[in-house]
Coordinates of C-alpha atoms in Angstrom, one line a residue:
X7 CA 7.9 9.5 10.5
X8 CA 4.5 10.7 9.2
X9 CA 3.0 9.0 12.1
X10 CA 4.9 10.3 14.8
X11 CA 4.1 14.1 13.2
X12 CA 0.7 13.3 12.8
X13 CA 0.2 12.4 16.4
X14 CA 2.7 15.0 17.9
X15 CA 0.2 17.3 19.0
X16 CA -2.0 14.1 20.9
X17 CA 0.3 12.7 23.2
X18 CA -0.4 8.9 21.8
X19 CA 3.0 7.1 21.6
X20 CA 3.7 5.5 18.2
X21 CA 6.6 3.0 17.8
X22 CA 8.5 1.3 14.5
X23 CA 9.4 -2.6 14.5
X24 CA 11.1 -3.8 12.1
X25 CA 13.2 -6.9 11.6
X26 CA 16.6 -5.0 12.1
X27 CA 15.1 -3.4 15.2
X28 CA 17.7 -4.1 17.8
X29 CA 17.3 -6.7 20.6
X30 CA 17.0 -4.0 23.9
X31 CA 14.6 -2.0 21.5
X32 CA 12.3 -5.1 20.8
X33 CA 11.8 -5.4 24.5
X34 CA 10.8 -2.1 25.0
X35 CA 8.4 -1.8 21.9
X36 CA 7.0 -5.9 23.2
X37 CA 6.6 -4.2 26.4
X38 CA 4.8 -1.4 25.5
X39 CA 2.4 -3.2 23.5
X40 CA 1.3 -5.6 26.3
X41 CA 0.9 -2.9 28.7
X42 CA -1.1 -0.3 25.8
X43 CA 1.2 2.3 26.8
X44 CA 1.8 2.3 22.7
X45 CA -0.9 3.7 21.2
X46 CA 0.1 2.7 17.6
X47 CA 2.4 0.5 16.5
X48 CA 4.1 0.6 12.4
X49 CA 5.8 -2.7 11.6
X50 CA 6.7 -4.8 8.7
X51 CA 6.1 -8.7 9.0
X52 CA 7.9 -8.7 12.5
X53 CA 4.6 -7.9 14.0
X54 CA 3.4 -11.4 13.0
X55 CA 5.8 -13.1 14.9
X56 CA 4.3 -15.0 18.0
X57 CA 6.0 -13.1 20.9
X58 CA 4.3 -9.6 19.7
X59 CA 1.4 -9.7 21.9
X60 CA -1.2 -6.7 22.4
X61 CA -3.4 -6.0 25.2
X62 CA -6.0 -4.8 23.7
X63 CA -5.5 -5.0 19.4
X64 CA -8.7 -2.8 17.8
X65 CA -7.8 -2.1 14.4
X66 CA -5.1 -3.6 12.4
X67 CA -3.9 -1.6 9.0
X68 CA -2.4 -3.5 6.0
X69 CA -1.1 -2.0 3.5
X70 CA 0.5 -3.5 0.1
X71 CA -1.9 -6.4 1.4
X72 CA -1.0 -8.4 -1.7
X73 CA 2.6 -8.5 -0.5
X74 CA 1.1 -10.6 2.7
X75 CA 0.1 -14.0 2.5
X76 CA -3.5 -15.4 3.6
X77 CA -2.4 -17.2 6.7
X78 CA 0.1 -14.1 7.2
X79 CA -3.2 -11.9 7.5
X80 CA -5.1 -14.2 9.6
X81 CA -2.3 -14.1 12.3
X82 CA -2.5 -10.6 13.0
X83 CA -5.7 -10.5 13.5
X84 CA -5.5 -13.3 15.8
X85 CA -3.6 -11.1 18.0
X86 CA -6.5 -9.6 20.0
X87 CA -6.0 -10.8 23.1
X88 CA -9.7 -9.5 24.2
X89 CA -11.3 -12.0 22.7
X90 CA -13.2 -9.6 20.2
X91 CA -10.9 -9.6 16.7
X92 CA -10.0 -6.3 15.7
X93 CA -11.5 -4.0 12.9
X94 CA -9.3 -5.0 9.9
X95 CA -8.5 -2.6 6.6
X96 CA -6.6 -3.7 4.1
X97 CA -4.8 -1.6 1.4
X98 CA -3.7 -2.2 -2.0
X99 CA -3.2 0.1 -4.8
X100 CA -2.7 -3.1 -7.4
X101 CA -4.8 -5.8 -5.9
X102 CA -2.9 -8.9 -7.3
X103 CA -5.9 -11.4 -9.0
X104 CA -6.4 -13.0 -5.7
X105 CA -6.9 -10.0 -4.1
X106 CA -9.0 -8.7 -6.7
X107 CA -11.7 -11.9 -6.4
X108 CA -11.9 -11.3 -2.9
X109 CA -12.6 -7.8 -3.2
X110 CA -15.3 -8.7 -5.6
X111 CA -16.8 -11.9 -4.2
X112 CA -15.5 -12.0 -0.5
X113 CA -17.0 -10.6 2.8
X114 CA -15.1 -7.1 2.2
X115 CA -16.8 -3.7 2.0
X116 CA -15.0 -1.7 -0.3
X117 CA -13.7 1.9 -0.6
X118 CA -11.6 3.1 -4.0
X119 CA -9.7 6.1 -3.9
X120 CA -9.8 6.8 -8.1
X121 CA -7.8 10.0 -8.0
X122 CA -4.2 11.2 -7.9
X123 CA -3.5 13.9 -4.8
X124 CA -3.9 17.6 -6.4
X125 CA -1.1 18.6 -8.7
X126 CA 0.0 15.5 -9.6
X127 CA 0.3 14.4 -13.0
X128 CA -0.3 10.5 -14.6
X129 CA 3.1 9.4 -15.6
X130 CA 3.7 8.7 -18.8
X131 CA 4.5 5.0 -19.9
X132 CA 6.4 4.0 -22.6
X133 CA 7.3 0.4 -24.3
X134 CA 11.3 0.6 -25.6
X135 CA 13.0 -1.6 -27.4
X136 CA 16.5 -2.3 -26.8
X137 CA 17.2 -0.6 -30.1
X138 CA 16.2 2.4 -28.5
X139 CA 18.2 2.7 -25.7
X140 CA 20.7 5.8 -27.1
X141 CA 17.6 7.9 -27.1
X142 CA 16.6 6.8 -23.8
X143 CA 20.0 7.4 -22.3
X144 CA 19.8 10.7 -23.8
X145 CA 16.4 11.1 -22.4
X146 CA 17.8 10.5 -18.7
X147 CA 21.0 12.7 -19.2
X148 CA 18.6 15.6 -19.9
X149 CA 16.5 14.8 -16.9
X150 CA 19.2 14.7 -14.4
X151 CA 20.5 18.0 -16.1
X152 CA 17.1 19.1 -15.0
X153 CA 17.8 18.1 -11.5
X154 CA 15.6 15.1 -11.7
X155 CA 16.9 12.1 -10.3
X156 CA 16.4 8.3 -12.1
X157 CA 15.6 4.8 -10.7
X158 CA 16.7 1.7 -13.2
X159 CA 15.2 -1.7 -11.8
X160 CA 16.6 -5.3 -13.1
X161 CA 14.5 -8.5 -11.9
X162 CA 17.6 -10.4 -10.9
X163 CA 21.1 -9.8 -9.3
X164 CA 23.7 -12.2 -11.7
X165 CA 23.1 -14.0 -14.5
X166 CA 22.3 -17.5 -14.5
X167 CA 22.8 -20.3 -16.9
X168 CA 18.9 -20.5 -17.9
X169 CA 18.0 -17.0 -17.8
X170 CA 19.7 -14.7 -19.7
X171 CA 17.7 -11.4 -18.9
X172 CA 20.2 -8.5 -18.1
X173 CA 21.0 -8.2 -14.8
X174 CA 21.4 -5.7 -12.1
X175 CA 25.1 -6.2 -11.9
X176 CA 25.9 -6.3 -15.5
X177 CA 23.3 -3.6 -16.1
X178 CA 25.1 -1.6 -13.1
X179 CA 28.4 -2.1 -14.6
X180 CA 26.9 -0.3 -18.1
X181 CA 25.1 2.4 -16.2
X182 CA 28.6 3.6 -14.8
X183 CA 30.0 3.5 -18.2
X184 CA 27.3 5.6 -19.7
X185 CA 27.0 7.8 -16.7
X186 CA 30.7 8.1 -15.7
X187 CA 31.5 9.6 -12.0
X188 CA 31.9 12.6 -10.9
X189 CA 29.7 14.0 -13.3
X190 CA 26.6 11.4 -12.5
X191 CA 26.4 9.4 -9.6
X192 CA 24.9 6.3 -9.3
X193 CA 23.6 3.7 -6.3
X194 CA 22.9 0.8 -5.8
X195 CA 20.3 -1.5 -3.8
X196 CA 19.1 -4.9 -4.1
X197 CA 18.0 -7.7 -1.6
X198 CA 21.3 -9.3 -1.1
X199 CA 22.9 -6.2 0.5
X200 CA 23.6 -6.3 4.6
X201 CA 20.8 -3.7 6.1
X202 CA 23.3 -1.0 7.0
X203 CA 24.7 -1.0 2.7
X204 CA 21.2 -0.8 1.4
X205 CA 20.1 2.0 4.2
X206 CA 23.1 3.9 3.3
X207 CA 22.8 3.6 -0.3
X208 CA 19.0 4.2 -0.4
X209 CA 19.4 7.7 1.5
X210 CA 22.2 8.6 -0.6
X211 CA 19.5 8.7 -3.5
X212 CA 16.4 9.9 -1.1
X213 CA 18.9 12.7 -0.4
X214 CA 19.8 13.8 -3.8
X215 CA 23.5 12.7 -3.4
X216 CA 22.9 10.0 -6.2
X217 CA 21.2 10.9 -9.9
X218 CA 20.6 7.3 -10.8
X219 CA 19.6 4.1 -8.0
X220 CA 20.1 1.1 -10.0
X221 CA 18.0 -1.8 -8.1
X222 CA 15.6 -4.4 -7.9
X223 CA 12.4 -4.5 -7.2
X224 CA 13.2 -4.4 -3.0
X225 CA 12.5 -1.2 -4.2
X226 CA 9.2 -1.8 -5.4
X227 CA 7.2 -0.4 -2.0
X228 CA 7.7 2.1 0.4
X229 CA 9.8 4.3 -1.2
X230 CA 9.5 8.3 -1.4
X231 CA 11.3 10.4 -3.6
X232 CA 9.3 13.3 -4.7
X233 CA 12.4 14.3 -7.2
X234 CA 12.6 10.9 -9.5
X235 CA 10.8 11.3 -12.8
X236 CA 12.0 8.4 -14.3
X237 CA 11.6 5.1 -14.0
X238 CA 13.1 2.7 -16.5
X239 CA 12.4 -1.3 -15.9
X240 CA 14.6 -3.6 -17.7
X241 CA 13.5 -6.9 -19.0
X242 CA 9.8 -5.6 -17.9
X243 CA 8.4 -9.2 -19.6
X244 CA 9.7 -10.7 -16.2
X245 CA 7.4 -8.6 -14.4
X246 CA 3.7 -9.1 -13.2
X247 CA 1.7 -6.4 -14.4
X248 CA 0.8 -5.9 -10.5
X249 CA 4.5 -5.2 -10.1
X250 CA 4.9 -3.1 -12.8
X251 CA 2.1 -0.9 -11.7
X252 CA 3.6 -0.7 -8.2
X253 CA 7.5 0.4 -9.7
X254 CA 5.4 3.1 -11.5
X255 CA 4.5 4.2 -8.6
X256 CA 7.7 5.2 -7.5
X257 CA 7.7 7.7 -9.7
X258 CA 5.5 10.9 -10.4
X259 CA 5.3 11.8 -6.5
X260 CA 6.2 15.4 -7.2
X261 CA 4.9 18.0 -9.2
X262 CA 6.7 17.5 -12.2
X263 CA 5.5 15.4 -15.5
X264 CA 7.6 11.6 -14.5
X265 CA 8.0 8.8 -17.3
X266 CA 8.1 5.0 -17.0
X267 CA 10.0 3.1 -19.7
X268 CA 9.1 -0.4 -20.0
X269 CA 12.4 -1.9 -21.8
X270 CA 11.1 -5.2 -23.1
X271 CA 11.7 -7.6 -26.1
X272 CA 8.0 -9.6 -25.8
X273 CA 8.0 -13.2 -26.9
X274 CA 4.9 -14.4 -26.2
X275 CA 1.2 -12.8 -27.4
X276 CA 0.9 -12.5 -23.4
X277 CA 4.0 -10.4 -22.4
X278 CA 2.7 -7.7 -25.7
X279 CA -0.7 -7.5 -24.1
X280 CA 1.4 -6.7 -20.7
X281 CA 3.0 -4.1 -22.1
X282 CA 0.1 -2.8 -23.9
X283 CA -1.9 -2.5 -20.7
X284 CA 0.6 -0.6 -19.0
X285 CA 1.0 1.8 -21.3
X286 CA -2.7 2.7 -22.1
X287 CA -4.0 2.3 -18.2
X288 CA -2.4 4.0 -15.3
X289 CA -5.6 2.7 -13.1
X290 CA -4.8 0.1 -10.7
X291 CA -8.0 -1.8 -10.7
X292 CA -8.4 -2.2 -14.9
X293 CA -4.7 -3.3 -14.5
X294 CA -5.6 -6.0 -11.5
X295 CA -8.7 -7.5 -13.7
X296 CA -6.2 -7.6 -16.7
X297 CA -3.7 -9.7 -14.2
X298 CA -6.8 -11.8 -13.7
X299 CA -7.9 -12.3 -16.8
X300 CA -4.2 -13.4 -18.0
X301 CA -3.5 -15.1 -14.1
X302 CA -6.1 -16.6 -12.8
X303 CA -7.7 -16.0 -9.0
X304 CA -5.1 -18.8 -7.5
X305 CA -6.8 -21.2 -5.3
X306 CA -8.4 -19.5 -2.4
X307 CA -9.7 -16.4 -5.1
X308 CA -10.9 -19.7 -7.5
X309 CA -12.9 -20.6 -4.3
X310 CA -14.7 -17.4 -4.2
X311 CA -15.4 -17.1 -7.9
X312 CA -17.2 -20.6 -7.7
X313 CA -19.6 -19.8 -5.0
X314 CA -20.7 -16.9 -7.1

């Protein structure tokens, strides 16, 4: 939607392909591509797929590149049927440990925005126990009295036998309790939903209909709603500190001061220094080294890192 406003005023035609793009509109966008009658082209990994073909692919965009495997990448930029492969810029905000040693040690140049846009405001992390939920709950009802709205993310959608982390259901089940309708009203997304639920559900909150979205982390990119100031992340042990930073994200896209509680019970020395981390940094890059230090590069970043 940016896109197409941005360009409004150029005549270059900008399409959108998705993987629920529908069957008569694929054939226009795949045609339209061949023949470079669309300029620019904003996909998810649907523009991997072998029958997209461009006639003349210059410059190739990816953003949330850690969300993209290697072989993922390399297919895109395969795509330039020229012969010349296209200028290539990849974008992270939380470069994940492999991204990170390729950043460092690979054949990248590299560009870092280190500042928020003007009048925002670094969101404010917190570590709660379970113990502290009342106060948090209190917390939220006077944010949604404010008019701010709330996300609540769970890592899984039911329990199972080995993990006994809350999850999204039973977690939904006690948000409606807390936060009884009509007076709150609450949504609900999460991976297993058909496209047309989560759409419905998801604008619902982008529209201010719903106070609260309770979700997983399909929420975790490409999501934009200026109005939520708090994000609260059950069982946040579960989650990579890469992830974590990326959820914070969600939040503190307006104006007003957001805050991120990370509601953890930390085991392990490991999952302590997560939460640590999270709450002293708000910078994506001293977060990535952290997730290197405690993660490793994986193979092809171990590659790299030997040949330095």
């Amino acid at each position: 939607k940016n896109i197409q406003k941005f360009l409004a005023p150029t005549g270059v035609k900008s399409a959108l392909l998705t993987g629920s793009s529908k069957a008569a509109e694929r054939r226009e966008i795949h045609a339209g591509l061949e023949d470079g009658s669309i300029g620019i082209i904003v996909g998810t990994h649907a523009l991997i797929e072998d029958n997209v073909v461009f006639r003349n692919l210059g410059l190739a965009i990816i953003d949330e590149q850690h969300r993209f495997g290697v072989e993922q990448r390399s297919k895109l930029w395969r795509k330039a049927s020229c012969g010349a492969p296209p200028h290539v810029l990849v974008m992270t905000a939380t470069p994940i440990p492999r991204t990170l040693a390729m950043t460092l040690y690979g054949d990248l140049d590299v560009s870092v925005i280190d500042e928020l846009p003007p009048g925002r405001k670094p969101v404010q992390t917190i570590h709660a126990t379970d113990g502290k939920r009342p106060a948090l709950y209190k917390f939220m009802r006077d944010q949604i009295a404010l008019g701010r709205q709330i996300f609540i993310v769970y890592p899984l959608i039911n329990e199972t036998e080995k993990l006994d982390y809350q999850s999204l259901e039973a977690g939904a089940e006690e948000i409606m309790n807390k936060f009884p309708y009509p007076e709150y009203t609450t949504a609900i997304v999460h991976g297993k939903q058909l496209n047309d639920v989560k759409k419905f559900n998801m604008e619902a909150f982008a529209a201010g209909r719903a106070d609260i979205l309770v979700a997983t982390s399909v929420i975790e990119v490409g999501v934009d709603v200026p109005n939520a100031s708090v994000m609260v992340i059950e069982s946040a042990e579960r989650f990579g500190l890469s992830q974590l930073h990326q959820l914070r994200g969600r939040v503190g896209r307006g104006k007003t001061q957001a805050h991120c509680f990370l509601v953890a019970e930390p085991k392990t020395d490991e999952g302590k220094r997560r939460m640590m981390v999270m709450v002293k940094s708000s910078d994506g890059f001293v977060i990535a080294e952290e997730d290197l230090l405690l993660r490793g590069a994986g193979e092809q970043g171990s590659r790299l890192l030997g040949k330095v």
